[in-house]
mmCIF file with all atom_site columns, C-alpha atoms in Angstrom:
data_model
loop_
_atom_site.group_PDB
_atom_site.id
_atom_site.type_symbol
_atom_site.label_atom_id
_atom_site.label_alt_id
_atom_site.label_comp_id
_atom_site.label_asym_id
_atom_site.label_entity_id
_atom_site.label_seq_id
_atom_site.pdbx_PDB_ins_code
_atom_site.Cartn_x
_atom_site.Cartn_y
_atom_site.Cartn_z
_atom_site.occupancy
_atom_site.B_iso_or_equiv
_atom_site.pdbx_formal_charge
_atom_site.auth_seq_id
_atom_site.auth_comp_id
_atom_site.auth_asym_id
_atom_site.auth_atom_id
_atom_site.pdbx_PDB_model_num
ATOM 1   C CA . UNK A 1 1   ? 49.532  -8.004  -31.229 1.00 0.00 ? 777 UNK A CA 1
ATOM 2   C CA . UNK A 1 2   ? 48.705  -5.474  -28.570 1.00 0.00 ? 778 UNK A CA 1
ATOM 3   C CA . UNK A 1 3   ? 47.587  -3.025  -30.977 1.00 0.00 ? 779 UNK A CA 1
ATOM 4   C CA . UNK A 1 4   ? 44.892  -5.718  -32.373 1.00 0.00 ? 780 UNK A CA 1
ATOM 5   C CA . UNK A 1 5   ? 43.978  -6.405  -28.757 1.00 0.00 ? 781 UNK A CA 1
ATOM 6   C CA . UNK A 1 6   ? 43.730  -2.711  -27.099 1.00 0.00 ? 782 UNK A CA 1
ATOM 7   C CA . UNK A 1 7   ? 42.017  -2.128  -30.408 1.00 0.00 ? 783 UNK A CA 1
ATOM 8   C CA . UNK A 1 8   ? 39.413  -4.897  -29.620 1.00 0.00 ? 784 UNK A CA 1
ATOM 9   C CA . UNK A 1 9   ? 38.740  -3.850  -26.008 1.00 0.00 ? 785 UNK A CA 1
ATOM 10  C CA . UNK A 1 10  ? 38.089  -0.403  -27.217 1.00 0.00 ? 786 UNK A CA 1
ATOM 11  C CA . UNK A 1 11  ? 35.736  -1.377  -29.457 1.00 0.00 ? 787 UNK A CA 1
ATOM 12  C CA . UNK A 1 12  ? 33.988  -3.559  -26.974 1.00 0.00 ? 788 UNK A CA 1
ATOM 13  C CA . UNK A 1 13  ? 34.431  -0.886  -24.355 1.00 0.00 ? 789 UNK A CA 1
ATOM 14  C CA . UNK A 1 14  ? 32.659  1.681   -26.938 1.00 0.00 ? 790 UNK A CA 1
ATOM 15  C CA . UNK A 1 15  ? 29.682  -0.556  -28.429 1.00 0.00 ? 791 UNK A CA 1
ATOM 16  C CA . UNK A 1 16  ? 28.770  -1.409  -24.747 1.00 0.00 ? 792 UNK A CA 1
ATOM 17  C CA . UNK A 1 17  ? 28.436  2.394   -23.919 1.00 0.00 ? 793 UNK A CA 1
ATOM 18  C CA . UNK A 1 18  ? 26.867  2.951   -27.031 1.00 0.00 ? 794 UNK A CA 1
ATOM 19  C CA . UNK A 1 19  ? 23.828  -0.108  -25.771 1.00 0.00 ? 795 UNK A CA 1
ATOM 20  C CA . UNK A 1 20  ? 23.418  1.511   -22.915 1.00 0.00 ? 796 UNK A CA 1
ATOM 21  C CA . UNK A 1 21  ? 23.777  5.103   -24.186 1.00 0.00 ? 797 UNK A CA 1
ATOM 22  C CA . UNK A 1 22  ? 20.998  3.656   -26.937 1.00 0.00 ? 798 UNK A CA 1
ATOM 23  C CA . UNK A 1 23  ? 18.555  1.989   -23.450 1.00 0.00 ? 799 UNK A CA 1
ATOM 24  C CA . UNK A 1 24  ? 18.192  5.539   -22.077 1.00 0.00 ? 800 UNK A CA 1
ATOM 25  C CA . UNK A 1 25  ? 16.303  6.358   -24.492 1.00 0.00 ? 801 UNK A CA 1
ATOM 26  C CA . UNK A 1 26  ? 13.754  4.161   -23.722 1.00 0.00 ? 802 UNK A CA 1
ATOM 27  C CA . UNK A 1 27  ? 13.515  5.574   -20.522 1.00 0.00 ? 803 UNK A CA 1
ATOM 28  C CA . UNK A 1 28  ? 10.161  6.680   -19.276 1.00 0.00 ? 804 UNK A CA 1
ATOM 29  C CA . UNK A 1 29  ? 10.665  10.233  -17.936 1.00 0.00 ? 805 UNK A CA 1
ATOM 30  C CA . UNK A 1 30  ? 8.214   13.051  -16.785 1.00 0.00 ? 806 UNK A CA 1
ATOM 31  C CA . UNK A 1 31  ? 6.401   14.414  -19.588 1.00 0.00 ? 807 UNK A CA 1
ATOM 32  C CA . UNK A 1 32  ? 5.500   11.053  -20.945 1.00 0.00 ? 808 UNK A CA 1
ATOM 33  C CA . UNK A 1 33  ? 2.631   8.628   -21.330 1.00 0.00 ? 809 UNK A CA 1
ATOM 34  C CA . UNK A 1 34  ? 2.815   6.153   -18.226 1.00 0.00 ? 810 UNK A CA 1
ATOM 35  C CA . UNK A 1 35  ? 2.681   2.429   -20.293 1.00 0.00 ? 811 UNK A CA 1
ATOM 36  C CA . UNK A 1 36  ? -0.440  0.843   -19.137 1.00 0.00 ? 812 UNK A CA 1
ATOM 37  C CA . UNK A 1 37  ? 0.337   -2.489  -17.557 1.00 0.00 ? 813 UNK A CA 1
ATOM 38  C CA . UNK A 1 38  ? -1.741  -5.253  -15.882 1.00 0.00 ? 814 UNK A CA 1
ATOM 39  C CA . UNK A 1 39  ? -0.214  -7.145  -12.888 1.00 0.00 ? 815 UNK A CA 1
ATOM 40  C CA . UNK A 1 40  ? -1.320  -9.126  -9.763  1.00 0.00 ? 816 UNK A CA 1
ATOM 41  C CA . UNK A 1 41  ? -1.818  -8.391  -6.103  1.00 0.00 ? 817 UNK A CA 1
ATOM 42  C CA . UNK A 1 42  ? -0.902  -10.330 -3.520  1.00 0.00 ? 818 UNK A CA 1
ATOM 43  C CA . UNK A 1 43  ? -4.296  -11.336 -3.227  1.00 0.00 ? 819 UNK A CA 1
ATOM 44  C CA . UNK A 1 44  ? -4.848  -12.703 -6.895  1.00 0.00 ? 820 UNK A CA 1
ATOM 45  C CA . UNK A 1 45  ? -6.549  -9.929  -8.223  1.00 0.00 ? 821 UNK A CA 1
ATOM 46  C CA . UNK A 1 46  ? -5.804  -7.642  -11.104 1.00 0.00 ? 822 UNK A CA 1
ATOM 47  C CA . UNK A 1 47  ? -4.951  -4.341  -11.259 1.00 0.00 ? 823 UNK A CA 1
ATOM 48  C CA . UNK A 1 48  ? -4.867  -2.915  -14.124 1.00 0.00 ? 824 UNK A CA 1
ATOM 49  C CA . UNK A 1 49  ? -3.082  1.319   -14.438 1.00 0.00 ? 825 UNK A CA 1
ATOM 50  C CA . UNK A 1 50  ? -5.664  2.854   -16.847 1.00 0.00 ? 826 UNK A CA 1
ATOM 51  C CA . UNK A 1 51  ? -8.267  2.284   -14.381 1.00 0.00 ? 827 UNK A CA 1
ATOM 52  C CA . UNK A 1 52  ? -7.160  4.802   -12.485 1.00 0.00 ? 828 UNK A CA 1
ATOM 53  C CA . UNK A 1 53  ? -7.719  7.280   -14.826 1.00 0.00 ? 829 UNK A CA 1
ATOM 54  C CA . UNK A 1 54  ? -8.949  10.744  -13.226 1.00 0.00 ? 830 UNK A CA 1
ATOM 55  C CA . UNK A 1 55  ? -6.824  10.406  -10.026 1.00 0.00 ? 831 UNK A CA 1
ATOM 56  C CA . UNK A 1 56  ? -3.310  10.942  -9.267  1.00 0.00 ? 832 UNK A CA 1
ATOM 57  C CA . UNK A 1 57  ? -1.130  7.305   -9.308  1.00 0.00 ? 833 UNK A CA 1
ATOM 58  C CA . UNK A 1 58  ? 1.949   7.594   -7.138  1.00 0.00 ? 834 UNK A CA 1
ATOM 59  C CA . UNK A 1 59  ? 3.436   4.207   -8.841  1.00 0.00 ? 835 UNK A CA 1
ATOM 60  C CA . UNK A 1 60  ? 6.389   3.116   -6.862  1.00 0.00 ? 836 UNK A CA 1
ATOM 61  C CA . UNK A 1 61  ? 8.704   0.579   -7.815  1.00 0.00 ? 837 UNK A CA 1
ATOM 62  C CA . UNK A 1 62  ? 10.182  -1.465  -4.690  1.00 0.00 ? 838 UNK A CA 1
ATOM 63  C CA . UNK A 1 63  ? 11.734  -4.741  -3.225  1.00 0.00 ? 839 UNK A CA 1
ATOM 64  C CA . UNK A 1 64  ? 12.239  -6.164  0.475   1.00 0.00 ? 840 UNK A CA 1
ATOM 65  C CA . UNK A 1 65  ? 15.744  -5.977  0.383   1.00 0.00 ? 841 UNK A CA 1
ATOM 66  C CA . UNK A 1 66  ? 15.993  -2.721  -0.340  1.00 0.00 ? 842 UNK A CA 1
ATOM 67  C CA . UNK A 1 67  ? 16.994  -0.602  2.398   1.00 0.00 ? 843 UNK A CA 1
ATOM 68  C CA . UNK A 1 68  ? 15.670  2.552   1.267   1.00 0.00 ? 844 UNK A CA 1
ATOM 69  C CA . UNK A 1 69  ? 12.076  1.065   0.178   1.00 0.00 ? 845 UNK A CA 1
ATOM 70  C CA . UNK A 1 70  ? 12.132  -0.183  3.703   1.00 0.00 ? 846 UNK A CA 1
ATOM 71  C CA . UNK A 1 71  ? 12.439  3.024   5.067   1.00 0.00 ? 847 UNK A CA 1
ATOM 72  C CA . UNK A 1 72  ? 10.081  5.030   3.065   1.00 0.00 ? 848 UNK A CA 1
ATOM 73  C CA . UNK A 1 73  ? 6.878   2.318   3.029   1.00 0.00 ? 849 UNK A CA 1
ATOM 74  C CA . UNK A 1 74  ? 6.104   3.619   6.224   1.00 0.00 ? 850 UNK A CA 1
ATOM 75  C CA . UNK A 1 75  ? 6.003   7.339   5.094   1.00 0.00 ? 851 UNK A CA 1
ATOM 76  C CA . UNK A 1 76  ? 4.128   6.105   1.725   1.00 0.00 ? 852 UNK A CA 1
ATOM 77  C CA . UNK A 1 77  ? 1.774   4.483   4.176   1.00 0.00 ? 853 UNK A CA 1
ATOM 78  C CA . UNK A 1 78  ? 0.924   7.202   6.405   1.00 0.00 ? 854 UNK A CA 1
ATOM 79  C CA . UNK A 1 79  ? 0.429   9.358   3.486   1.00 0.00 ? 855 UNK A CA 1
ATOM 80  C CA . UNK A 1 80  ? -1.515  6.782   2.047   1.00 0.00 ? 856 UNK A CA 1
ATOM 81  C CA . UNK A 1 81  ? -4.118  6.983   4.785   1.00 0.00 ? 857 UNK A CA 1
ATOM 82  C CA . UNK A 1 82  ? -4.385  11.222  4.248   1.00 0.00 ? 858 UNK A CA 1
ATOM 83  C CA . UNK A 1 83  ? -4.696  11.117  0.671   1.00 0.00 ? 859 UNK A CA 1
ATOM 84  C CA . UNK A 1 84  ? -6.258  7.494   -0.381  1.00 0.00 ? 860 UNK A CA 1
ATOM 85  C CA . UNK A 1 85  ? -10.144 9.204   -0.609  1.00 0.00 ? 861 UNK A CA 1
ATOM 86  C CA . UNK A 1 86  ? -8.375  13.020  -2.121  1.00 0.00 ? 862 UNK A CA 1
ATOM 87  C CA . UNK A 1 87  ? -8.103  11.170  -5.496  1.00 0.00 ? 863 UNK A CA 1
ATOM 88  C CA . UNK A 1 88  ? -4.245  9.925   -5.034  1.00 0.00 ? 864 UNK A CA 1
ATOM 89  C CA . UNK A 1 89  ? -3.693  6.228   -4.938  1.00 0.00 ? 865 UNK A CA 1
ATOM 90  C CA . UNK A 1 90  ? -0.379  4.155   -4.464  1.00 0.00 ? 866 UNK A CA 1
ATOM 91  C CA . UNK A 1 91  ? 0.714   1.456   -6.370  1.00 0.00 ? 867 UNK A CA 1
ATOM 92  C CA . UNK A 1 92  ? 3.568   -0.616  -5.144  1.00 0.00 ? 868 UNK A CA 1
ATOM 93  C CA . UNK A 1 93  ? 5.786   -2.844  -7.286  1.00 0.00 ? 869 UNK A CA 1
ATOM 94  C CA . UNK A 1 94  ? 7.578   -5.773  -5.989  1.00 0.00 ? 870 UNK A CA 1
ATOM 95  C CA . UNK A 1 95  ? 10.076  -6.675  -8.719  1.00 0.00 ? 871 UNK A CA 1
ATOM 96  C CA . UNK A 1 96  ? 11.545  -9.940  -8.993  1.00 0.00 ? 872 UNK A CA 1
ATOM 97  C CA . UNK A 1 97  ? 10.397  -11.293 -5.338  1.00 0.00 ? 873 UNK A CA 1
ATOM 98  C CA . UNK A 1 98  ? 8.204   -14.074 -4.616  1.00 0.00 ? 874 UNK A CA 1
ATOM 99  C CA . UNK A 1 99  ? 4.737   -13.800 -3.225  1.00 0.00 ? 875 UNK A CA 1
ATOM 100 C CA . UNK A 1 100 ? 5.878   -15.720 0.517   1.00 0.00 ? 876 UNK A CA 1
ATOM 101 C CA . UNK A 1 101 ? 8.623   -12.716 0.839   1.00 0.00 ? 877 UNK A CA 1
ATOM 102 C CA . UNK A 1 102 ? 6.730   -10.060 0.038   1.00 0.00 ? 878 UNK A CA 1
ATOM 103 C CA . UNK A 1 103 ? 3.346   -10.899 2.071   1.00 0.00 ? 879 UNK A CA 1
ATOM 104 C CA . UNK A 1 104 ? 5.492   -11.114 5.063   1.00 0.00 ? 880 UNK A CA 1
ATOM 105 C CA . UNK A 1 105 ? 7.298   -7.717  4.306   1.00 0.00 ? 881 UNK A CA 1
ATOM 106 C CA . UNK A 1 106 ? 4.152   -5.998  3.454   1.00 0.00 ? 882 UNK A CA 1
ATOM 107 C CA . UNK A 1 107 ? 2.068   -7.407  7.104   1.00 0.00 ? 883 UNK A CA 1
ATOM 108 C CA . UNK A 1 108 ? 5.267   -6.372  9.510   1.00 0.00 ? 884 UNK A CA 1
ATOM 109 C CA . UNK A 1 109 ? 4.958   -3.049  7.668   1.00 0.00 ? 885 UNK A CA 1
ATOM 110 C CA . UNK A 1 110 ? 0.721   -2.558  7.625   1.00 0.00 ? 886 UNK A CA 1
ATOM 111 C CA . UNK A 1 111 ? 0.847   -1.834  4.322   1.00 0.00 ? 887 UNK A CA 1
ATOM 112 C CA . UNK A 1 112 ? -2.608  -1.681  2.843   1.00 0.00 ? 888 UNK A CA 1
ATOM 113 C CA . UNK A 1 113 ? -2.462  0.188   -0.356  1.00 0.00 ? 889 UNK A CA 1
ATOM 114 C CA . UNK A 1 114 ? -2.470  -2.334  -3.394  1.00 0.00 ? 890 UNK A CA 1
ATOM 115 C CA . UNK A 1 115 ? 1.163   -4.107  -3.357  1.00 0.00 ? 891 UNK A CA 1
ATOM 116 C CA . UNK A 1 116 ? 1.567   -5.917  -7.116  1.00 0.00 ? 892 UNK A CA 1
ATOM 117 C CA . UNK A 1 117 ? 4.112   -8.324  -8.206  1.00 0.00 ? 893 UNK A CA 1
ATOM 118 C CA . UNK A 1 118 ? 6.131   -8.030  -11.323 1.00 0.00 ? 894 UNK A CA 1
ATOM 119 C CA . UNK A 1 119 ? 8.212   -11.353 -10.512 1.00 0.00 ? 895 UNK A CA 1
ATOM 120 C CA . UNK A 1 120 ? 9.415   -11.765 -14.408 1.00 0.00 ? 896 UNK A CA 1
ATOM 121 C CA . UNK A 1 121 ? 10.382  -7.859  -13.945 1.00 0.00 ? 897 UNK A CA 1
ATOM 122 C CA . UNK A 1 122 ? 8.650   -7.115  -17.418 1.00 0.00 ? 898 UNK A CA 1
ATOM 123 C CA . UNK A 1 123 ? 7.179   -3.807  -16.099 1.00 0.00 ? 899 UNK A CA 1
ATOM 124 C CA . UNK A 1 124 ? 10.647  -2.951  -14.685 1.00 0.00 ? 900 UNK A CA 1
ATOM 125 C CA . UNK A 1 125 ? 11.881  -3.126  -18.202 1.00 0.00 ? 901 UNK A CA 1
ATOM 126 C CA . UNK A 1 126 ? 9.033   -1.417  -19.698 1.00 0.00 ? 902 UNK A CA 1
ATOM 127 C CA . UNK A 1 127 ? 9.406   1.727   -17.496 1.00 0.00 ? 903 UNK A CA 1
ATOM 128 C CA . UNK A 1 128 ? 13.243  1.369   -17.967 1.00 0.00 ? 904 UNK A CA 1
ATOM 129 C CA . UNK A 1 129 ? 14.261  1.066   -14.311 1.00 0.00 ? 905 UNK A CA 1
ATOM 130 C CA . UNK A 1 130 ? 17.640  0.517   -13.254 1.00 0.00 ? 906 UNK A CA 1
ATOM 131 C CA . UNK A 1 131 ? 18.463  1.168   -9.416  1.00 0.00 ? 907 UNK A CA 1
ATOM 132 C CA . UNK A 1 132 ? 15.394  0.765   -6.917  1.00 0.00 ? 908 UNK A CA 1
ATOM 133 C CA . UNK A 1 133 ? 13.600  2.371   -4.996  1.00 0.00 ? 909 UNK A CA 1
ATOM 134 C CA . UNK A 1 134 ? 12.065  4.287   -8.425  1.00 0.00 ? 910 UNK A CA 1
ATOM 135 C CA . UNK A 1 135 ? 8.862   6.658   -8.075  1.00 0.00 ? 911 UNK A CA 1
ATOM 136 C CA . UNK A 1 136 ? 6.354   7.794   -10.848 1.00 0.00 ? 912 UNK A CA 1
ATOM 137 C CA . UNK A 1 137 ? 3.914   10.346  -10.107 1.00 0.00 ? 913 UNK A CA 1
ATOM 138 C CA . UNK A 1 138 ? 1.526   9.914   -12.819 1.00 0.00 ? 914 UNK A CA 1
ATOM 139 C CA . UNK A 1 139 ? -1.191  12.448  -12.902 1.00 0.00 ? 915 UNK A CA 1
ATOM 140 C CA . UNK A 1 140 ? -5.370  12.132  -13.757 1.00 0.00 ? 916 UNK A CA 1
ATOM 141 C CA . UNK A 1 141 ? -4.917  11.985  -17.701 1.00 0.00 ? 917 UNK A CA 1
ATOM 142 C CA . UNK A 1 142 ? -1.892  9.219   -17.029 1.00 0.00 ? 918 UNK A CA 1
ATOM 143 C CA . UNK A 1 143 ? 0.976   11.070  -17.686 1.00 0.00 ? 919 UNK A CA 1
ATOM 144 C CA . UNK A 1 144 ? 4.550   11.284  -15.816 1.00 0.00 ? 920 UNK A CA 1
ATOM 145 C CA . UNK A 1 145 ? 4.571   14.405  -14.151 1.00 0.00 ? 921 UNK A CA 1
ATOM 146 C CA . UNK A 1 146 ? 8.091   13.244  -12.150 1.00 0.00 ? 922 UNK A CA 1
ATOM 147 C CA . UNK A 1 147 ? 9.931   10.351  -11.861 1.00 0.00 ? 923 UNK A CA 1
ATOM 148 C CA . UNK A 1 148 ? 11.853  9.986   -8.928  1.00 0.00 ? 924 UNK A CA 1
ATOM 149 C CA . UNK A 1 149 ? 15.108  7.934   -8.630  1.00 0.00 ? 925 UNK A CA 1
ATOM 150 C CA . UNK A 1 150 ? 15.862  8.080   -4.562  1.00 0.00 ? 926 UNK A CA 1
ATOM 151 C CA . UNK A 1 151 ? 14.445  7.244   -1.678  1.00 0.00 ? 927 UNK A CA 1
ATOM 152 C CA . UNK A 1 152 ? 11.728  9.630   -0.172  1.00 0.00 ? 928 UNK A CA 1
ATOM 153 C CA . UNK A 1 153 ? 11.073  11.234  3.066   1.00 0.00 ? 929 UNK A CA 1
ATOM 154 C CA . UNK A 1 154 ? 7.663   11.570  4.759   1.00 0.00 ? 930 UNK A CA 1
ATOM 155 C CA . UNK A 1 155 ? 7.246   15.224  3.334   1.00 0.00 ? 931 UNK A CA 1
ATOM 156 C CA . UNK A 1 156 ? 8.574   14.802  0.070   1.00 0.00 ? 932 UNK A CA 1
ATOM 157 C CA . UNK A 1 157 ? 6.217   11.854  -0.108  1.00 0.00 ? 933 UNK A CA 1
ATOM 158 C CA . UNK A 1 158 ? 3.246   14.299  0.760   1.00 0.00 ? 934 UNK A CA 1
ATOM 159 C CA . UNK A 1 159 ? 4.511   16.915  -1.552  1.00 0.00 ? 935 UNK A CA 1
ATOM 160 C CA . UNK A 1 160 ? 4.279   15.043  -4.552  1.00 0.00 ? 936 UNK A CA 1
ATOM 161 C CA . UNK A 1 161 ? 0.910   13.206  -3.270  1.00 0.00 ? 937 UNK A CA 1
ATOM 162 C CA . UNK A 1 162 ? -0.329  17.210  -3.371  1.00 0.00 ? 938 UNK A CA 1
ATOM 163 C CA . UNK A 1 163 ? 1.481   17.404  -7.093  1.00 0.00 ? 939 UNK A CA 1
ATOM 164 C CA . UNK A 1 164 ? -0.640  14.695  -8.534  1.00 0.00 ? 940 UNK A CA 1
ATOM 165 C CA . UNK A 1 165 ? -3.883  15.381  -6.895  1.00 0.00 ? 941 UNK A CA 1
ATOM 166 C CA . UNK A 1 166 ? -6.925  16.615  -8.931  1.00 0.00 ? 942 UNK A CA 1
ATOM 167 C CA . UNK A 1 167 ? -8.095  19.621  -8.339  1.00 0.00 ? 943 UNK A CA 1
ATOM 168 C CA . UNK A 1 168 ? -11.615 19.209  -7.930  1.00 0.00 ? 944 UNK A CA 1
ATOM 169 C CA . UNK A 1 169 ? -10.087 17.556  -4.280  1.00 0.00 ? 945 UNK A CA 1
ATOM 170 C CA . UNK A 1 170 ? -7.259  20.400  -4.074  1.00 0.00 ? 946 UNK A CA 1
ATOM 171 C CA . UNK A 1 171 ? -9.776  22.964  -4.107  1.00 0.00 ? 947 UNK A CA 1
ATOM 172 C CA . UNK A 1 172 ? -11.818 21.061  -1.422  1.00 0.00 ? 948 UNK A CA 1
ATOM 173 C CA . UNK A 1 173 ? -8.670  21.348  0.780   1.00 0.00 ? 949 UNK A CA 1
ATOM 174 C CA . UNK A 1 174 ? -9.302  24.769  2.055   1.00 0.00 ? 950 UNK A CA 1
#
């Protein structure tokens, strides 16, 4: 009888490291296509990711009771303001919050870059996220160029800003 049982647990044990072993590779990772997605703001309106097309998306994925998101909106922010009109823009996803929660989060933090909600967590799935905060740095022609599973520091934030900006506003720089 134990035999028959240890042999049942390892098979369990083995065809659940084989699902998730299996999910990985679902994963979206630098080097591929960012999946377009449509999702609201705060404010109703729809954003949709190919529209930003020809500028750098830094497409983070965040919640309120996150400790690190907490600590790196204001460093996303501030780099926000430098590089918001140098072709980089910020899109922050809420995932699985409610718009109440979220609202107040985002107006104690100033937050003023588009913040969208993924309450169902669909686009969480679709990008294959598992621990939050997650970062995508998706460049002009929508591709991953990083994906970054930690939280982020004021200039790490900046340096990747710089990785994903066109060049035409690069070369502006100086």
């Amino acid at each position: 009888m134990r035999i028959v049982v240890l042999s049942l647990f390892m098979f369990v044990v083995g065809f659940v490291l084989y699902q998730n072993f299996t999910k990985d590779s679902e994963v979206v990772n630098a080097g591929d296509m960012a999946p377009d997605f449509a999702l609201k703001t705060l404010s109703g309106e729809t954003v949709q990711l190919s529209d930003y097309r020809g500028q750098g998306v830094f497409l983070n994925f965040w919640a309120t009771y996150c400790k690190p998101c907490e600590e790196e909106m204001p460093y996303i922010e501030s780099q926000y303001q430098k590089f918001k009109d140098e072709g980089v823009k910020v899109l922050a996803v809420d995932v699985g919050e409610n718009d109440v929660t979220v609202s107040a989060f985002v107006e104690r933090k100033g937050m003023t870059f588009p913040v969208l909600m993924d309450s169902r967590e669909e686009l969480l799935d679709a990008y294959g996220i598992g621990p939050i905060p997650v970062t995508f740095l998706i460049d002009k022609n929508g591709k991953v160029v990083d994906r970054i599973t930690a939280g982020l520091t004021e200039p790490q934030v900046r340096d990747y800003m710089k990785k994903i900006q066109p060049e035409k506003w690069r070369e502006s720089d100086g």
